[in-house]
Structures are given as structure tokens and as C-alpha cells.
Amino acid sequence: MPTGACGINCDMCKLQLMGICSTCGSGKSPEAEKKLAAQRRAFGGTCTILECAVLNRVQYCLRDCGGFPCENFSTGPYPFSPGFLSMQARRRSELPPAMDWNNRPIEVPESFWKTLARKDPMAVSNFVLGEADGKGGVIFPFLNAVVRIDPQKRELAQRVEDDWLPVSDPMLTLVTLLYFNRVEHLVPLAGELAATNDLKSAPHFAGSHELNMKPMLERYANDPAGFRQAAAHHLGGTPGDMADLSFRLLPFPRIPVYYLYWKPDEEFGARIKVLFDRSIEELLTASGIWALVWRVNIELLRA
Ligand code: SF4
Ligand code: SF4
């Protein structure tokens, strides 16, 4: 693999063509070990980035390390400029554009806000295990965050210490409105797990409406430990005994989702599958389920 742990693609470098320099390889590659040994011989020291990636079993810093951009990059002489590193730090805290399955930007219909504004916030809070804020809004946990939806202000906000910070999160806004507008009573968990193709709305998940697990596989196919870290430590998922690894996540307190992970073997590549408690059929439409998984995936990727 010609790409170094830092992300430099050695295939595109003339030093590699001329045999002056070899690839560093990913932090999990034999090339990395060889390069470190060569650096020790030639320079009496090593690249701190490569050394750290190997030590921490990180394939590629930019894709796989939650610590990027770290001090090894900001204090070292190469490979990236301060401008590039600060752009990376800034954009990593942003949410990606919320797009639907046809790659159109998500738009939250005004009628969804109006419907929630007509509902009794206390009743909604009871049904979703949230808390009415006393001003028409509902406060609820979403994974590891505490969020407030305010249908009067048409606003989603996140609690940061003692403050509420308005957030632009169209996908979470959409899922929350779809769920809160639909729920009419406290729906008990069914205790039966179902994949999208087991749900009554299975035909909706065909073709481009399939759950998009490609970015998850690109990130975690060779990094089960990273998957565990993201699901259990970052998002507070409860480990289960399905597949090679499984975690029960709680995007909403009454809507558990189960992520199942199979490591790659000689026959198959890594696989990640999402299961739901069958009660989800009563709480979310197929579009809502698709949007929920999209949003949970983003948190697993950001971890
Ligand atoms: S910065 Fe380090 S890991 Fe990246 S190409 Fe240079 S020596 Fe290799
Ligand atoms: S801490 Fe820095 S150098 Fe080490 S693996 Fe993470 S991003 Fe790479």
C-alpha cells in the first residue's frame, strides 16, 4: 500500500520512482516497521507520526485517529501546513451536509413544526422519555448528547455545560419531528429484533433507499477495535453477544438500534448490519428509519 500513515501518497512522488525513498505504509503495515527501522539506521531517530501510528495501531491518521490533528503534526516540520491543519480541526467539528437517498438536501417541512407545536409537550415527553422544558419544547437525550427541540422557535439546540447552543442539524431535526409527531402513547419494546428486510416497510429499503453502510465499512472494515471504541466508549453502546462484535445504541431512549460487526475472513470482507426492535415500526416511517441510521452512522464516524 503506497499511502503513508500520515496520508502522503508515495505512489505520486518522484522520490519513490527514483528509488530514493520508499513508502511508509499504513500504521498497521510491514512497510511501516521497515521504514522505522531504516530511519533509525539512517537518522538515529524516527518520524513521530509514523512511530505513533504504529504504536497505536492506527492505519491512517486522517481517517482513523480521533486525535487528528495532533501535536505530532502541529509541532513537527512536515507534512502539512498550519493552515491545512486548522482547516481540518475546524471542519471535523462540523456535520456533513444532510442529503436524502437521492442526494438532495434535506428540507424540514414547515407542517412538521406546526404539528409538533399543536401537541402537548408533557405528553410527548412522557412517550419518548424526555422532559418538557416548560416553554413548549422537549428535552431528550440523543446518543451522548442532550438536545432540545423547540417548535415555537423552530429550533434544535444542544446542551453545552449550562447553556443551550442552537445547532443546524437537518437530519436529526427531521427524525425527531417524524418521531415526536407520530408517537401517541408509550410504545413498549417488542423484544424481537428485525433488519430492514424484515420490517413491513421492507420494499422502501430497496435500491438507492438501502441503508448506506459504505462509509462505515471504509472506516471500520480493518479496525474492529476502532469500531468498539466508537460504539462503546464514545456513544455509550452496550456490548452484546451477536456477530463478532455487537452494540446496542440508544439514539432515542425508546428506540434502540443494534450494530452487528463481522470481521473480515478468507471468504468474506467485513460486514456491518443494523437491527431494530420491531417496535420501531410504530414509531418511525421507513424514511425516518433511514434518516436515523444515517445520523447514527455520522456519530460513529466522527467518534
Ligand atoms: S511524515 Fe512520516 S509517515 Fe508521513 S511520509 Fe513522512 S516519514 Fe512517512
Ligand atoms: S495521535 Fe497523531 S500521529 Fe498518532 S495516530 Fe493519531 S493522528 Fe497519527
Short mmCIF file of C-alpha atoms and ligand atoms in Angstrom, two decimals:
data_model
loop_
_atom_site.label_atom_id
_atom_site.label_comp_id
_atom_site.label_asym_id
_atom_site.label_seq_id
_atom_site.Cartn_x
_atom_site.Cartn_y
_atom_site.Cartn_z
CA MET A 1 0.00 0.00 0.00
CA PRO A 2 1.73 3.21 -1.11
CA THR A 3 -0.02 5.65 1.24
CA GLY A 4 1.86 6.56 4.40
CA ALA A 5 0.17 6.70 7.84
CA CYS A 6 0.19 10.50 7.57
CA GLY A 7 -1.78 10.34 4.31
CA ILE A 8 1.04 11.15 1.88
CA ASN A 9 0.60 9.01 -1.22
CA CYS A 10 4.11 7.80 -2.06
CA ASP A 11 2.94 6.42 -5.42
CA MET A 12 2.67 10.01 -6.61
CA CYS A 13 6.19 11.00 -5.53
CA LYS A 14 9.25 11.08 -7.76
CA LEU A 15 11.47 10.13 -4.82
CA GLN A 16 9.71 6.77 -4.84
CA LEU A 17 10.05 6.43 -8.66
CA MET A 18 13.77 7.10 -8.45
CA GLY A 19 14.22 4.69 -5.55
CA ILE A 20 15.47 7.44 -3.24
CA CYS A 21 12.63 6.93 -0.75
CA SER A 22 10.24 4.07 -0.01
CA THR A 23 6.63 4.21 1.15
CA CYS A 24 5.98 4.46 4.86
CA GLY A 25 2.82 2.32 4.54
CA SER A 26 -0.11 2.48 6.94
CA GLY A 27 0.44 2.26 10.68
CA LYS A 28 -0.51 -1.41 10.53
CA SER A 29 1.68 -2.39 7.58
CA PRO A 30 5.02 -4.25 7.40
CA GLU A 31 6.28 -1.31 5.29
CA ALA A 32 5.87 0.95 8.32
CA GLU A 33 8.03 -1.30 10.50
CA LYS A 34 10.66 -1.44 7.74
CA LYS A 35 10.62 2.33 7.29
CA LEU A 36 11.02 2.96 11.02
CA ALA A 37 13.98 0.59 11.12
CA ALA A 38 15.52 2.35 8.09
CA GLN A 39 15.00 5.76 9.70
CA ARG A 40 16.65 4.60 12.92
CA ARG A 41 19.63 3.34 10.94
CA ALA A 42 19.93 6.42 8.74
CA PHE A 43 18.95 9.22 11.12
CA GLY A 44 19.19 7.73 14.60
CA GLY A 45 15.51 8.60 15.10
CA THR A 46 12.10 8.15 13.52
CA CYS A 47 9.17 10.14 12.21
CA THR A 48 7.00 10.73 15.30
CA ILE A 49 3.85 10.44 13.19
CA LEU A 50 4.72 7.02 11.82
CA GLU A 51 6.02 5.84 15.19
CA CYS A 52 2.80 6.93 16.90
CA ALA A 53 0.54 5.39 14.24
CA VAL A 54 2.38 2.04 14.51
CA LEU A 55 2.32 2.14 18.30
CA ASN A 56 -1.40 2.90 18.38
CA ARG A 57 -2.32 0.50 15.54
CA VAL A 58 -3.76 3.37 13.50
CA GLN A 59 -3.82 2.74 9.75
CA TYR A 60 -4.21 6.33 8.54
CA CYS A 61 -4.11 9.34 10.86
CA LEU A 62 -6.56 11.49 8.90
CA ARG A 63 -9.17 8.78 8.57
CA ASP A 64 -8.72 6.58 11.60
CA CYS A 65 -7.45 8.61 14.54
CA GLY A 66 -9.83 10.65 16.68
CA GLY A 67 -6.83 12.68 17.84
CA PHE A 68 -6.00 14.11 14.41
CA PRO A 69 -4.70 16.80 14.01
CA CYS A 70 -2.45 16.11 16.99
CA GLU A 71 0.77 17.66 18.26
CA ASN A 72 2.87 15.31 16.17
CA PHE A 73 1.53 17.18 13.16
CA SER A 74 1.34 20.69 14.60
CA THR A 75 4.81 20.71 16.14
CA GLY A 76 6.63 18.64 13.52
CA PRO A 77 8.27 20.08 10.42
CA TYR A 78 6.08 18.15 7.97
CA PRO A 79 3.93 17.05 6.16
CA PHE A 80 1.06 19.59 6.46
CA SER A 81 0.89 23.37 6.82
CA PRO A 82 -0.72 25.07 9.86
CA GLY A 83 -3.45 26.32 7.52
CA PHE A 84 -4.33 22.80 6.41
CA LEU A 85 -4.29 21.51 9.99
CA SER A 86 -6.54 24.28 11.31
CA MET A 87 -8.96 23.73 8.40
CA GLN A 88 -9.07 20.02 9.32
CA ALA A 89 -9.68 20.78 13.02
CA ARG A 90 -12.48 23.20 12.17
CA ARG A 91 -14.25 21.02 9.62
CA ARG A 92 -14.08 17.89 11.75
CA SER A 93 -16.40 19.52 14.27
CA GLU A 94 -18.95 20.24 11.52
CA LEU A 95 -21.73 17.90 10.45
CA PRO A 96 -21.64 16.74 6.83
CA PRO A 97 -24.39 18.03 4.52
CA ALA A 98 -27.61 16.16 5.25
CA MET A 99 -28.71 14.56 1.98
CA ASP A 100 -31.52 12.14 1.28
CA TRP A 101 -31.14 8.87 -0.65
CA ASN A 102 -31.43 10.76 -3.94
CA ASN A 103 -28.62 13.08 -2.86
CA ARG A 104 -30.99 16.02 -2.39
CA PRO A 105 -30.50 18.33 0.60
CA ILE A 106 -32.84 17.51 3.47
CA GLU A 107 -35.58 20.08 3.92
CA VAL A 108 -37.73 20.02 7.03
CA PRO A 109 -41.36 20.78 6.04
CA GLU A 110 -42.96 23.68 7.93
CA SER A 111 -46.02 21.49 8.53
CA PHE A 112 -43.88 19.15 10.71
CA TRP A 113 -43.07 22.03 13.06
CA LYS A 114 -46.72 23.10 13.16
CA THR A 115 -47.84 19.58 14.03
CA LEU A 116 -45.40 19.38 16.95
CA ALA A 117 -46.43 22.85 18.14
CA ARG A 118 -50.03 21.61 18.43
CA LYS A 119 -49.08 18.61 20.57
CA ASP A 120 -48.91 18.58 24.36
CA PRO A 121 -45.17 18.75 25.18
CA MET A 122 -45.72 16.99 28.50
CA ALA A 123 -47.43 14.04 26.77
CA VAL A 124 -44.74 13.86 24.07
CA SER A 125 -42.05 13.95 26.77
CA ASN A 126 -43.68 11.06 28.59
CA PHE A 127 -43.97 8.97 25.42
CA VAL A 128 -40.35 9.50 24.36
CA LEU A 129 -38.86 9.51 27.88
CA GLY A 130 -37.82 13.13 27.51
CA GLU A 131 -38.59 16.18 29.59
CA ALA A 132 -40.80 19.17 28.84
CA ASP A 133 -38.88 22.44 29.18
CA GLY A 134 -41.95 24.33 30.34
CA LYS A 135 -41.88 26.62 27.28
CA GLY A 136 -43.32 24.28 24.67
CA GLY A 137 -40.07 22.45 23.95
CA VAL A 138 -38.97 18.89 24.67
CA ILE A 139 -35.54 17.93 26.00
CA PHE A 140 -34.26 14.47 25.17
CA PRO A 141 -31.01 12.50 25.00
CA PHE A 142 -29.67 11.68 21.55
CA LEU A 143 -26.81 9.17 21.92
CA ASN A 144 -24.27 11.01 24.09
CA ALA A 145 -25.80 14.47 23.67
CA VAL A 146 -28.69 16.28 25.35
CA VAL A 147 -30.89 18.01 22.81
CA ARG A 148 -33.88 20.32 22.94
CA ILE A 149 -36.45 20.75 20.21
CA ASP A 150 -38.47 23.94 20.31
CA PRO A 151 -41.40 24.00 17.85
CA GLN A 152 -42.16 27.68 18.65
CA LYS A 153 -38.70 28.87 17.65
CA ARG A 154 -38.32 26.11 15.01
CA GLU A 155 -35.01 25.33 16.66
CA LEU A 156 -32.88 22.38 17.70
CA ALA A 157 -30.33 23.13 20.42
CA GLN A 158 -27.71 21.11 22.21
CA ARG A 159 -26.83 21.44 25.88
CA VAL A 160 -23.23 22.51 26.38
CA GLU A 161 -22.47 22.81 30.09
CA ASP A 162 -25.26 25.07 31.40
CA ASP A 163 -26.09 26.61 28.06
CA TRP A 164 -28.18 25.71 25.03
CA LEU A 165 -26.43 26.14 21.70
CA PRO A 166 -28.68 26.19 18.60
CA VAL A 167 -27.47 23.60 16.09
CA SER A 168 -28.10 23.23 12.40
CA ASP A 169 -28.75 19.52 12.11
CA PRO A 170 -31.46 18.96 9.48
CA MET A 171 -31.30 15.16 9.63
CA LEU A 172 -31.73 14.99 13.40
CA THR A 173 -34.43 17.67 13.23
CA LEU A 174 -36.29 15.65 10.62
CA VAL A 175 -36.06 12.35 12.53
CA THR A 176 -37.08 13.99 15.78
CA LEU A 177 -40.13 15.63 14.21
CA LEU A 178 -41.13 12.44 12.40
CA TYR A 179 -40.89 10.51 15.66
CA PHE A 180 -42.43 13.03 18.06
CA ASN A 181 -45.30 13.80 15.68
CA ARG A 182 -46.10 10.11 15.25
CA VAL A 183 -45.88 8.81 18.81
CA GLU A 184 -49.29 8.73 20.53
CA HIS A 185 -48.59 6.57 23.57
CA LEU A 186 -45.74 4.87 25.39
CA VAL A 187 -44.85 2.11 22.94
CA PRO A 188 -43.40 -0.95 24.72
CA LEU A 189 -40.33 -2.64 23.27
CA ALA A 190 -41.30 -5.73 21.28
CA GLY A 191 -38.21 -7.71 22.30
CA GLU A 192 -37.94 -9.00 18.73
CA LEU A 193 -35.11 -7.83 16.50
CA ALA A 194 -35.63 -7.10 12.82
CA ALA A 195 -33.48 -5.96 9.91
CA THR A 196 -34.88 -3.56 7.34
CA ASN A 197 -35.86 -6.51 5.12
CA ASP A 198 -37.94 -7.98 7.99
CA LEU A 199 -39.95 -4.81 8.52
CA LYS A 200 -43.38 -4.19 6.98
CA SER A 201 -41.79 -1.27 5.14
CA ALA A 202 -39.06 -3.56 3.66
CA PRO A 203 -39.81 -2.61 0.00
CA HIS A 204 -38.88 1.01 0.83
CA PHE A 205 -35.32 -0.02 1.60
CA ALA A 206 -34.57 -1.39 -1.86
CA GLY A 207 -32.15 0.19 -4.34
CA SER A 208 -30.97 3.68 -3.51
CA HIS A 209 -33.07 3.62 -0.31
CA GLU A 210 -30.86 0.91 1.17
CA LEU A 211 -29.13 1.91 4.41
CA ASN A 212 -25.81 3.41 3.38
CA MET A 213 -23.18 1.45 5.29
CA LYS A 214 -20.37 2.06 2.78
CA PRO A 215 -18.57 4.83 4.74
CA MET A 216 -18.82 2.72 7.89
CA LEU A 217 -17.15 -0.20 6.14
CA GLU A 218 -14.46 2.01 4.64
CA ARG A 219 -13.64 3.30 8.10
CA TYR A 220 -14.01 0.15 10.21
CA ALA A 221 -13.51 -2.86 7.92
CA ASN A 222 -9.96 -3.32 9.21
CA ASP A 223 -10.41 -1.72 12.58
CA PRO A 224 -12.73 -3.66 14.91
CA ALA A 225 -11.03 -2.06 17.91
CA GLY A 226 -11.86 1.37 16.50
CA PHE A 227 -15.46 0.28 15.98
CA ARG A 228 -15.66 -0.90 19.59
CA GLN A 229 -14.15 2.36 20.78
CA ALA A 230 -16.65 4.43 18.80
CA ALA A 231 -19.74 2.41 19.73
CA ALA A 232 -18.99 1.61 23.36
CA HIS A 233 -16.78 4.38 24.66
CA HIS A 234 -17.85 7.32 22.55
CA LEU A 235 -21.56 6.60 22.20
CA GLY A 236 -22.11 4.54 25.35
CA GLY A 237 -23.31 1.44 23.46
CA THR A 238 -23.97 -1.75 25.42
CA PRO A 239 -21.99 -4.75 24.14
CA GLY A 240 -24.00 -7.79 23.07
CA ASP A 241 -23.20 -11.35 22.00
CA MET A 242 -24.22 -11.21 18.33
CA ALA A 243 -21.79 -11.44 15.38
CA ASP A 244 -18.08 -10.83 16.14
CA LEU A 245 -18.98 -7.60 17.89
CA SER A 246 -22.35 -6.04 18.59
CA PHE A 247 -23.56 -2.96 20.40
CA ARG A 248 -26.94 -1.68 21.41
CA LEU A 249 -27.09 2.06 20.91
CA LEU A 250 -29.80 4.37 22.13
CA PRO A 251 -30.28 7.26 19.72
CA PHE A 252 -33.58 7.91 21.49
CA PRO A 253 -34.34 6.34 24.88
CA ARG A 254 -37.23 4.26 23.43
CA ILE A 255 -35.58 3.42 20.09
CA PRO A 256 -32.65 1.04 20.46
CA VAL A 257 -30.61 0.15 17.38
CA TYR A 258 -28.20 -2.77 17.24
CA TYR A 259 -24.98 -2.61 15.25
CA LEU A 260 -23.55 -6.01 14.35
CA TYR A 261 -19.97 -6.28 13.11
CA TRP A 262 -18.27 -9.23 11.45
CA LYS A 263 -14.51 -9.13 10.98
CA PRO A 264 -13.19 -9.98 7.52
CA ASP A 265 -12.17 -13.60 6.90
CA GLU A 266 -10.85 -15.64 3.93
CA GLU A 267 -14.33 -15.86 2.43
CA PHE A 268 -15.99 -12.51 3.16
CA GLY A 269 -14.98 -8.93 3.77
CA ALA A 270 -16.04 -7.18 6.97
CA ARG A 271 -19.78 -6.66 7.34
CA ILE A 272 -21.85 -4.27 9.42
CA LYS A 273 -25.57 -4.76 9.84
CA VAL A 274 -28.17 -2.75 11.74
CA LEU A 275 -31.09 -4.36 13.56
CA PHE A 276 -34.04 -2.70 15.26
CA ASP A 277 -36.50 -3.60 17.94
CA ARG A 278 -39.66 -4.32 15.97
CA SER A 279 -41.49 -1.57 17.87
CA ILE A 280 -39.69 0.91 15.61
CA GLU A 281 -42.39 0.20 13.01
CA GLU A 282 -44.86 2.02 15.22
CA LEU A 283 -42.55 4.96 15.86
CA LEU A 284 -40.89 5.82 12.57
CA THR A 285 -41.71 5.60 8.89
CA ALA A 286 -39.21 3.96 6.53
CA SER A 287 -37.82 7.43 5.75
CA GLY A 288 -37.41 8.11 9.45
CA ILE A 289 -35.56 4.81 9.97
CA TRP A 290 -33.25 5.58 7.03
CA ALA A 291 -32.57 9.07 8.39
CA LEU A 292 -31.98 7.75 11.91
CA VAL A 293 -29.34 5.27 10.75
CA TRP A 294 -27.68 7.96 8.59
CA ARG A 295 -27.43 10.20 11.66
CA VAL A 296 -26.15 7.46 14.00
CA ASN A 297 -23.57 6.45 11.38
CA ILE A 298 -22.28 10.01 11.33
CA GLU A 299 -21.68 9.89 15.08
CA LEU A 300 -19.89 6.55 14.76
CA LEU A 301 -17.70 8.03 12.03
CA ARG A 302 -16.98 11.23 13.96
CA ALA A 303 -16.00 9.32 17.11
S1 SF4 B 1 5.52 12.37 7.58
FE1 SF4 B 1 6.23 10.45 8.49
S2 SF4 B 1 4.64 8.98 7.91
FE2 SF4 B 1 4.39 10.74 6.55
S3 SF4 B 1 5.57 10.23 4.72
FE3 SF4 B 1 6.90 11.42 6.09
S4 SF4 B 1 8.03 9.89 7.25
FE4 SF4 B 1 6.25 8.87 6.36
S1 SF4 B 2 -2.08 10.74 17.64
FE1 SF4 B 2 -1.46 11.87 15.78
S2 SF4 B 2 0.28 10.80 14.91
FE2 SF4 B 2 -0.65 9.45 16.42
S3 SF4 B 2 -2.01 8.17 15.21
FE3 SF4 B 2 -3.24 9.89 15.92
S4 SF4 B 2 -3.12 11.47 14.36
FE4 SF4 B 2 -1.50 9.95 13.93
#
